Short mmCIF file of C-alpha atoms and ligand atoms in Angstrom, two decimals:
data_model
loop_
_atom_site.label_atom_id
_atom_site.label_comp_id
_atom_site.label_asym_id
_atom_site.label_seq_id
_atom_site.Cartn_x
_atom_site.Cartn_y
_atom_site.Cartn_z
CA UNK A 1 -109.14 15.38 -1.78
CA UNK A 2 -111.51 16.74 -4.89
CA UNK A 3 -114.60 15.79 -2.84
CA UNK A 4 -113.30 17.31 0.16
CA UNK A 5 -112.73 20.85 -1.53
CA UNK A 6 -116.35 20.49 -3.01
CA UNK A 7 -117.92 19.07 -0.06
CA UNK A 8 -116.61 22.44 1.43
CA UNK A 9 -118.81 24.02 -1.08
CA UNK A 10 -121.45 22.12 -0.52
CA UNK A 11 -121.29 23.41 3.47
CA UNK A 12 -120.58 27.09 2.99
CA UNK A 13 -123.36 27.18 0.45
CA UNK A 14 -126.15 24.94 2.27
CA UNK A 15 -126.44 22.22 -0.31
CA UNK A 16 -127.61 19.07 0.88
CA UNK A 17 -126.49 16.86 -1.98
CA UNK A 18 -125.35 16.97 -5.11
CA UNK A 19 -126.17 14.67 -8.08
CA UNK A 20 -124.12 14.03 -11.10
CA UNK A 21 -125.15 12.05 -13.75
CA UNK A 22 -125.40 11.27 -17.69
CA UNK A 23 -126.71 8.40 -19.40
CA UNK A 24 -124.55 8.53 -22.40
CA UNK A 25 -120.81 8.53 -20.11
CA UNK A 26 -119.11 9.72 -17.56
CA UNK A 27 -119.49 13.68 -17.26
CA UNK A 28 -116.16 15.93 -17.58
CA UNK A 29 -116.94 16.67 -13.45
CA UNK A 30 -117.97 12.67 -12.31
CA UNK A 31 -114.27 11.89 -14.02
CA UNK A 32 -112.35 15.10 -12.13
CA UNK A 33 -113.61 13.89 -8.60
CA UNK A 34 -113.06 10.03 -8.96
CA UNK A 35 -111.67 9.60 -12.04
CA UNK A 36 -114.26 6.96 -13.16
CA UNK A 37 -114.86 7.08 -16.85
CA UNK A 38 -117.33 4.72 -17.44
CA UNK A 39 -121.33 4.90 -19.01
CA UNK A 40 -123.80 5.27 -16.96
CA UNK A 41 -122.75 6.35 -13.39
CA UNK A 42 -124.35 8.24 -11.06
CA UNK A 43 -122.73 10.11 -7.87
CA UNK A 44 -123.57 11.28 -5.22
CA UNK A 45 -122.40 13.68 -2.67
CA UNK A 46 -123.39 15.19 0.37
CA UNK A 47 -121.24 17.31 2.58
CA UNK A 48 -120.50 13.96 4.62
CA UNK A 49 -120.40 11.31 1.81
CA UNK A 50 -119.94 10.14 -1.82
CA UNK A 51 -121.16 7.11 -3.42
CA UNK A 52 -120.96 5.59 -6.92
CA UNK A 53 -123.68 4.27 -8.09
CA UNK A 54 -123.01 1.53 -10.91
CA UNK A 55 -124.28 -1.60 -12.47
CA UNK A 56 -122.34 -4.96 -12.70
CA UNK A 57 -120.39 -4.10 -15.80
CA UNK A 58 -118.20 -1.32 -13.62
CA UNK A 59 -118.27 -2.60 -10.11
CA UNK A 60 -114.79 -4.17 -10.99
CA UNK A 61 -113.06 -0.82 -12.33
CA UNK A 62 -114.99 1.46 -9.48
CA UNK A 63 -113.35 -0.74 -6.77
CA UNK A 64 -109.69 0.83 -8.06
CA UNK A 65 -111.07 4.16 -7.33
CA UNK A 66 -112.80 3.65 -4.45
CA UNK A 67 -111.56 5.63 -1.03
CA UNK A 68 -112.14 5.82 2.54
CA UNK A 69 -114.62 8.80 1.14
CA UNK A 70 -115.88 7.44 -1.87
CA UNK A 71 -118.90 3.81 -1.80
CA UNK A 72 -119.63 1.88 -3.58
CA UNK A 73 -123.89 1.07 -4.68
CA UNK A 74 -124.67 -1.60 -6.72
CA UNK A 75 -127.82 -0.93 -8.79
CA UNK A 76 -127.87 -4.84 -8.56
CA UNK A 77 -131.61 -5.50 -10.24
CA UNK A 78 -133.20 -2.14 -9.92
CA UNK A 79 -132.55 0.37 -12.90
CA UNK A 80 -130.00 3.13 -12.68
CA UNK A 81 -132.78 5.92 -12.22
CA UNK A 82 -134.38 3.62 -9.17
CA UNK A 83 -131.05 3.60 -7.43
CA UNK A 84 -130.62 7.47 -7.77
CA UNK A 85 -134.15 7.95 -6.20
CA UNK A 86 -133.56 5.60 -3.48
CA UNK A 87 -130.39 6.94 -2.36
CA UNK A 88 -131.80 10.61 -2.81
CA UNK A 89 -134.95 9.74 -0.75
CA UNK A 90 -132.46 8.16 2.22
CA UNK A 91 -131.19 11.38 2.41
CA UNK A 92 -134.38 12.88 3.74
CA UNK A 93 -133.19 16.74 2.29
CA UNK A 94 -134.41 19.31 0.36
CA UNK A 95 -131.95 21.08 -1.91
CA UNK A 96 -130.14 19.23 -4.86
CA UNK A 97 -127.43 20.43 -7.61
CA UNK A 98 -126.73 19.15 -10.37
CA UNK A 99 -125.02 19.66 -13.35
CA UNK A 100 -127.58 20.99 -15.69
CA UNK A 101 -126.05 21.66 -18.63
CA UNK A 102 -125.07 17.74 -18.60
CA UNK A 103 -127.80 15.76 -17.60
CA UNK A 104 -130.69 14.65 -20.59
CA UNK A 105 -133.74 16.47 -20.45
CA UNK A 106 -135.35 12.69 -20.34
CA UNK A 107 -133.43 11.68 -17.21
CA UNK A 108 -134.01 14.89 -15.68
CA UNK A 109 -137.86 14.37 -15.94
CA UNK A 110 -137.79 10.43 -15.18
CA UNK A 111 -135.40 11.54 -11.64
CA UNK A 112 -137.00 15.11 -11.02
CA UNK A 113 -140.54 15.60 -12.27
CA UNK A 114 -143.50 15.87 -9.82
CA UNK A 115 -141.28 15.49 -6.53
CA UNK A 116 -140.90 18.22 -4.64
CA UNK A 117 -137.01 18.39 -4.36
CA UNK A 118 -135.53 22.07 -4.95
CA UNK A 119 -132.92 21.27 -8.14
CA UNK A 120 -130.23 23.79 -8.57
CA UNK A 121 -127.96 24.41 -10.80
CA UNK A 122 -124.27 24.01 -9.42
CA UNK A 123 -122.31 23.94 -13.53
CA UNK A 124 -120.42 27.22 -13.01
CA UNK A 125 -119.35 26.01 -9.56
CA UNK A 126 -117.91 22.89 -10.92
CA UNK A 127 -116.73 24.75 -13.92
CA UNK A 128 -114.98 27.15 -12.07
CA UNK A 129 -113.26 24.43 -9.92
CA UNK A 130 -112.09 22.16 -12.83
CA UNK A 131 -110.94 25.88 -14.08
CA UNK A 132 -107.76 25.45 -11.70
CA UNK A 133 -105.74 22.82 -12.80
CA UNK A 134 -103.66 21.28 -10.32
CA UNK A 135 -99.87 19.84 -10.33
CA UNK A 136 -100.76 16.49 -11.42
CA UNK A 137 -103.63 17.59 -13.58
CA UNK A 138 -100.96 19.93 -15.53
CA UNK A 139 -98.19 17.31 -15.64
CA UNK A 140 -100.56 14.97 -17.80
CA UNK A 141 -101.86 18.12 -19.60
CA UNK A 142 -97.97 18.10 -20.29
CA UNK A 143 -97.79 14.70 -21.83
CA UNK A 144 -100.53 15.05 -23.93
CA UNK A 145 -99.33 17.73 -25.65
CA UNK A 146 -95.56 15.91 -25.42
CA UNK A 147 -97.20 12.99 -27.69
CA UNK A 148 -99.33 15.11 -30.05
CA UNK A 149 -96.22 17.09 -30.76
CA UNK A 150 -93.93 13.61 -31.32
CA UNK A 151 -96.31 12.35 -33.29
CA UNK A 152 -96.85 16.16 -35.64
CA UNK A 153 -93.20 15.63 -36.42
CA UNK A 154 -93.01 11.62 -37.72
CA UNK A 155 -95.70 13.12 -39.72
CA UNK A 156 -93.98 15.42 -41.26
CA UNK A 157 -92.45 12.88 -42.91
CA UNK A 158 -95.65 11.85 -44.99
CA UNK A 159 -96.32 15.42 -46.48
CA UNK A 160 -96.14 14.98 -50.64
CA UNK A 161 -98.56 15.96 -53.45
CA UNK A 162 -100.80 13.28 -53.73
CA UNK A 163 -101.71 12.12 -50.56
CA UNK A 164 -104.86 12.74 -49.14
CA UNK A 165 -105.85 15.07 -46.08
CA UNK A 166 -107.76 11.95 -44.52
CA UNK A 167 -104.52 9.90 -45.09
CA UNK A 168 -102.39 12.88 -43.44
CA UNK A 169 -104.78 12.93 -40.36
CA UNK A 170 -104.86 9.25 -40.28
CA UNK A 171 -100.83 9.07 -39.56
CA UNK A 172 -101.46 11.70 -37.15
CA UNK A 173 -103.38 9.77 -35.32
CA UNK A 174 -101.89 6.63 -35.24
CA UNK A 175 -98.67 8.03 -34.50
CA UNK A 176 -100.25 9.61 -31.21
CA UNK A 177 -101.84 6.26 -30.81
CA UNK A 178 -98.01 4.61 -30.78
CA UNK A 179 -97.15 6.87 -28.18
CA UNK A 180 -99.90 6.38 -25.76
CA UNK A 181 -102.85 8.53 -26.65
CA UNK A 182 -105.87 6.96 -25.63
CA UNK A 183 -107.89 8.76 -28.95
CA UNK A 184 -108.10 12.54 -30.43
CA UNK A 185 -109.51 14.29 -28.74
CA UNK A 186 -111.51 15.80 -31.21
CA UNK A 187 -111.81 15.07 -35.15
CA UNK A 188 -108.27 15.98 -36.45
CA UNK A 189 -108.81 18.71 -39.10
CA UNK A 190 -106.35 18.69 -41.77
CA UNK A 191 -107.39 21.48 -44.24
CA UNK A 192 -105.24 22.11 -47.62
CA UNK A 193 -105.38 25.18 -49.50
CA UNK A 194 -108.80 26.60 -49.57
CA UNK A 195 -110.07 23.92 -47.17
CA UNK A 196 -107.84 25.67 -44.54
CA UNK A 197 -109.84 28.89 -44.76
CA UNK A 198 -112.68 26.66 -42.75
CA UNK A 199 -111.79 26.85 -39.11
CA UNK A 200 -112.93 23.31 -38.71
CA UNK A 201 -113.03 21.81 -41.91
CA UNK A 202 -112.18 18.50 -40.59
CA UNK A 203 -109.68 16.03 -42.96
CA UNK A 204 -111.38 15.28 -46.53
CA UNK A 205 -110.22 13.28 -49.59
CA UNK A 206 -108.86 16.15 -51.16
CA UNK A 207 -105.75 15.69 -52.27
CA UNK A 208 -102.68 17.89 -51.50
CA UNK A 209 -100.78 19.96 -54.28
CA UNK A 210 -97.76 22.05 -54.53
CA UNK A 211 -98.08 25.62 -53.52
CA UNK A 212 -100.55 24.31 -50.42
CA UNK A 213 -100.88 25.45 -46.92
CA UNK A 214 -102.37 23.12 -44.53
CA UNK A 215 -103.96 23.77 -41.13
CA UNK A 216 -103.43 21.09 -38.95
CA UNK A 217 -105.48 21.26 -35.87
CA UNK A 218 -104.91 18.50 -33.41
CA UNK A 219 -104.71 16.95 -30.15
CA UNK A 220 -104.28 13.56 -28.44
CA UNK A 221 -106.48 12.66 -25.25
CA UNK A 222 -104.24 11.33 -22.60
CA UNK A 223 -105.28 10.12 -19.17
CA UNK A 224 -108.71 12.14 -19.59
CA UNK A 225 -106.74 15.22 -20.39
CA UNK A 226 -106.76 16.59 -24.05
CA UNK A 227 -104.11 18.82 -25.95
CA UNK A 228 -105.01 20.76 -28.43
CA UNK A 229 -102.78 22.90 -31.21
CA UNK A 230 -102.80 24.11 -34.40
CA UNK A 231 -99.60 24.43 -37.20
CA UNK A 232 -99.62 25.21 -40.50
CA UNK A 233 -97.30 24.46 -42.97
CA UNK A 234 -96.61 24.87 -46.87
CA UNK A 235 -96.05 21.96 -49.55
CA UNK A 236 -93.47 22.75 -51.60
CA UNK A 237 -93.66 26.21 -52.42
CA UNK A 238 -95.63 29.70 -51.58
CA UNK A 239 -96.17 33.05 -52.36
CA UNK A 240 -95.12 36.36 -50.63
CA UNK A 241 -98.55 37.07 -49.65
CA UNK A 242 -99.27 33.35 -47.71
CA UNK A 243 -95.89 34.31 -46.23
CA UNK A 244 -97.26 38.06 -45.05
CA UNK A 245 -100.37 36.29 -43.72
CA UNK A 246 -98.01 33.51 -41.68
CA UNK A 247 -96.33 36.12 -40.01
CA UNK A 248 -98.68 38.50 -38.89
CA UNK A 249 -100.44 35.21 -37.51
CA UNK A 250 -97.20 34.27 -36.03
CA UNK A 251 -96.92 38.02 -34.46
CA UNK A 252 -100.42 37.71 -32.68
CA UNK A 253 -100.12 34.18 -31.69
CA UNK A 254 -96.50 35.41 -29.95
CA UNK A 255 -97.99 39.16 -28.28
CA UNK A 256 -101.17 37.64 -26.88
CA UNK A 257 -99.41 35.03 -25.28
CA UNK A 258 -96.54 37.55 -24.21
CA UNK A 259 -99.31 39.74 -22.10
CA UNK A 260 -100.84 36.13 -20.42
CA UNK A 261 -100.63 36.51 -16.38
CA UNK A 262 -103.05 35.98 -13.82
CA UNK A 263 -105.43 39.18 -13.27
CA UNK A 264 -105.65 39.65 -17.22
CA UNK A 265 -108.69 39.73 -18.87
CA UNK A 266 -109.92 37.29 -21.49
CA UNK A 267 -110.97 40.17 -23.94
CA UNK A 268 -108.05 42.41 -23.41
CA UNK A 269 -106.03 39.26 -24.16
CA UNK A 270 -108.03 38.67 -27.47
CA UNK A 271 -107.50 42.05 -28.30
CA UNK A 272 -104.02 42.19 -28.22
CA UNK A 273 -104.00 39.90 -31.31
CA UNK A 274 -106.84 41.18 -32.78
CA UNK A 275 -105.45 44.22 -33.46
CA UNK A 276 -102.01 42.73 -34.83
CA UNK A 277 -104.06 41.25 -37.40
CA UNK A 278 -105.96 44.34 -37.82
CA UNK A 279 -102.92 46.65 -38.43
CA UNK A 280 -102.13 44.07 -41.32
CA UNK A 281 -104.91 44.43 -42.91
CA UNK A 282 -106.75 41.06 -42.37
CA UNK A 283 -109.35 42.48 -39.60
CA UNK A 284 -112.26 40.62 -41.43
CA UNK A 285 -110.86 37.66 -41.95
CA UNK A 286 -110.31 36.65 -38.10
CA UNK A 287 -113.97 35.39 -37.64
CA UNK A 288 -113.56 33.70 -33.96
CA UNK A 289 -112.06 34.18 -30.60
CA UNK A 290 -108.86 34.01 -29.96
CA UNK A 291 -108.74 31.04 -27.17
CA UNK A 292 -110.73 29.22 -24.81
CA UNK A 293 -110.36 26.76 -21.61
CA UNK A 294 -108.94 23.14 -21.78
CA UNK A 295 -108.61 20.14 -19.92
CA UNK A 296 -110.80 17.11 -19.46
CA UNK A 297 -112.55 18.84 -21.75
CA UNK A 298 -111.67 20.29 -25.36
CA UNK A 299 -113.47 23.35 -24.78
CA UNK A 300 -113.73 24.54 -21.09
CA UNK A 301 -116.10 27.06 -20.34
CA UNK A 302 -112.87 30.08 -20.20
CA UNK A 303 -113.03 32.15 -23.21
CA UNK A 304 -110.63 34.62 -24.79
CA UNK A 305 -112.46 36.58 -26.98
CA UNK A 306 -114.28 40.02 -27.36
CA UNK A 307 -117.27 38.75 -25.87
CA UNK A 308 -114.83 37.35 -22.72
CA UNK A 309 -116.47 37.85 -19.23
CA UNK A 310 -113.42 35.70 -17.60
CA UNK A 311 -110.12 37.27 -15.64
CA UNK A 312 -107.38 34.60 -15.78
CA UNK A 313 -106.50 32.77 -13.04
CA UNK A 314 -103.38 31.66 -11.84
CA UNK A 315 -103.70 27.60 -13.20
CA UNK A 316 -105.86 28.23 -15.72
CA UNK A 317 -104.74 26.26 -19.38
CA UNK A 318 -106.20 28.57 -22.48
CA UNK A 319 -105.42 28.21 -25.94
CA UNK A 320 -104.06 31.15 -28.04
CA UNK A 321 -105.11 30.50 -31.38
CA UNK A 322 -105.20 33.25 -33.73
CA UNK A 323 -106.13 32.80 -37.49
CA UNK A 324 -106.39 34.53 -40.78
CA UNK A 325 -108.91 32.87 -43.33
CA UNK A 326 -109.30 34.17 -47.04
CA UNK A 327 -112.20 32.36 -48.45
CA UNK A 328 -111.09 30.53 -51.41
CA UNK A 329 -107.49 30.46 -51.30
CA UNK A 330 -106.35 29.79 -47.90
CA UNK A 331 -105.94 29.79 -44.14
CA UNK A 332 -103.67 29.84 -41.33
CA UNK A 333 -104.01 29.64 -37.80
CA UNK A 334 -101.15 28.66 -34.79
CA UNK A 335 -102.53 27.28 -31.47
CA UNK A 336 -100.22 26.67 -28.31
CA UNK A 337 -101.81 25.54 -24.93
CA UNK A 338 -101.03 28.38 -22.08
CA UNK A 339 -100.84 27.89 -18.79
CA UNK A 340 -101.59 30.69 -16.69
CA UNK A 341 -99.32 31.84 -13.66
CA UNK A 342 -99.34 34.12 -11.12
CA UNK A 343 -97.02 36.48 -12.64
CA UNK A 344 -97.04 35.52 -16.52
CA UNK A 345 -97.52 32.27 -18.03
CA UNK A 346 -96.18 28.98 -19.21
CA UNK A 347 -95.78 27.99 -22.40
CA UNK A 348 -97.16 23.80 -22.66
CA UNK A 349 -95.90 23.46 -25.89
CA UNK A 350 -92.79 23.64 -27.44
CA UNK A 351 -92.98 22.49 -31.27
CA UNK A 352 -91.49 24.98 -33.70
CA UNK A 353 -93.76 28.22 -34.70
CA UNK A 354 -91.36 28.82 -38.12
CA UNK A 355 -92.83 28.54 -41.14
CA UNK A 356 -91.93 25.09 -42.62
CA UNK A 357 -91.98 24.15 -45.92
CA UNK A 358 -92.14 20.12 -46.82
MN1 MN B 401 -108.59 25.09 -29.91
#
């Protein structure tokens, strides 16, 4: 059904084929159509047909995925970049896309250079298509969040002076693990005190203390599809002003999300926050945007920010994640995973925004 919508595309915008391919793994797009995830597969569409090409390691797992519009080609003894250019040169056409921003410039050259194929770029068109998640898509988006939340509150149980932030983030993980996480989906950052005032000061051996706030920004990758949030919490005990600076956080994080609906803009979103945290005081010390796209990938190519070209969409998922960093002392930042709708938005998560204190 995913080939079909982009094989429509393909027609209304006279591309002849389209090539997808990475050395290194499956790209974000070649997983969205078939849902192959393997290293070093190749497809190929045209606005009749789809094949996968693969060598012997894969031809097992492909043949789950393959359809009445999806083949199979064996690379069999010829290398995975003679494959590509015989299938390309059976085609007998003259326009390609591919997905530039993905591809090596190595490959590119050993596939593209001195033939006289016309290569376009087709990443915002596959962007913008992964950009609208559908039912299923949003029910495992759903699940992943489901476990990295489960797993945020066993750990709870671990937070003590003493204990390292690598040994917090380890738990983290393995507690996502138990409940069916296939990884992180990005390097958990677990940053104490005047770690957290590093957006993405990822876990350290530093050990936690009384008085503490930790940013804990997470997510477990489930099915392909990643979650992605952010708490912070105190150890112990805290002052009034780490208590000001959680709830004018809190009060952006809430408005921005409030004022999501299809037909917003990205930077009117971001500004919404922005200016909570202005109002307080802490202007300068809310360095980054306010949210971006996710999905198959961590960060999709949707941003909410000032510099935000994008107008929501109705099945869009954005993060809200505003923060408030004071260099040398501490930070906090609260992330829930939105999903856009046609006339406001739903809310993915549902872990607890209050301050806690462990
Ligand atoms: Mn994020």
């Amino acid at each position: 059904l995913k080939i079909g919508i982009i094989q429509k595309f393909m027609k209304d915008n006279d591309l002849e084929a389209m090539l997808l391919f990475n050395t290194e793994g499956s790209t974000p797009s070649i997983f969205y159509l078939t849902g192959f995830s393997g290293n070093d597969g190749a497809l190929i569409i045209t606005p009749n047909c789809a094949k996968i090409l693969v060598d012997s390691r894969y031809t097992e797992e492909v043949k789950e995925i393959l359809t009445d519009e999806l083949t199979l080609v064996k690379t069999g003894t010829r290398t995975i970049y003679e494959t590509i250019e015989e299938e390309l040169n059976s085609l007998k056409i003259q326009n390609i896309g591919i997905e530039y921003s993905k591809i090596y410039h190595r490959d590119y050259d050993k596939i593209f250079k001195n033939k006289n194929w016309n290569i376009v770029n087709i990443d915002e068109q596959l962007e913008s298509m992964r950009n609208i998640k559908t039912v299923e898509e949003i029910e495992t988006m759903k699940k992943a969040i489901k476990i990295s939340e489960d797993a945020f509150v066993e750990m709870l149980n671990y937070v003590k002076p003493g204990i390292t932030e690598k040994y917090l983030a380890a738990v983290l993980e393995f507690e996502m693990k138990k409940r069916g996480a296939e990884k992180p989906g990005f390097d958990t950052i677990v940053g104490s005190s005047f770690r957290g005032a590093l957006p993405h000061g990822i876990a350290s051996e530093k050990k936690l203390e009384e008085g503490d706030m930790i940013v804990i920004d997470f997510g477990a990758r489930y099915k392909g599809y990643n979650a992605d949030l952010t708490r912070t919490i105190g150890v112990k005990s805290i002052t009034d002003e780490v208590r000001n600076v959680y709830s004018t956080v809190l009060n952006a994080n809430k408005e921005a999300i409030k004022a999501v609906k299809a037909g917003e803009s990205g930077f009117d979103i971001d500004k919404i926050a922005r200016e909570i945290i202005k109002e307080a005081g802490y202007g300068e010390y809310f360095g980054h945007g306010l949210g971006h796209g996710l999905g198959i990938e961590v960060h999709e190519n949707i941003s909410v920010s000032p510099r935000s070209k994008h107008t929501l969409k109705a099945g869009n998922v954005v993060t809200i994640e505003p923060g408030i960093y004071l260099d040398g002392k501490f930070g906090v930042r609260i992330e829930d995973d939105i999903l856009v709708l046609k006339n406001g938005y739903e809310n993915l998560n549902s872990l607890s925004k209050d301050l806690i204190i462990v």
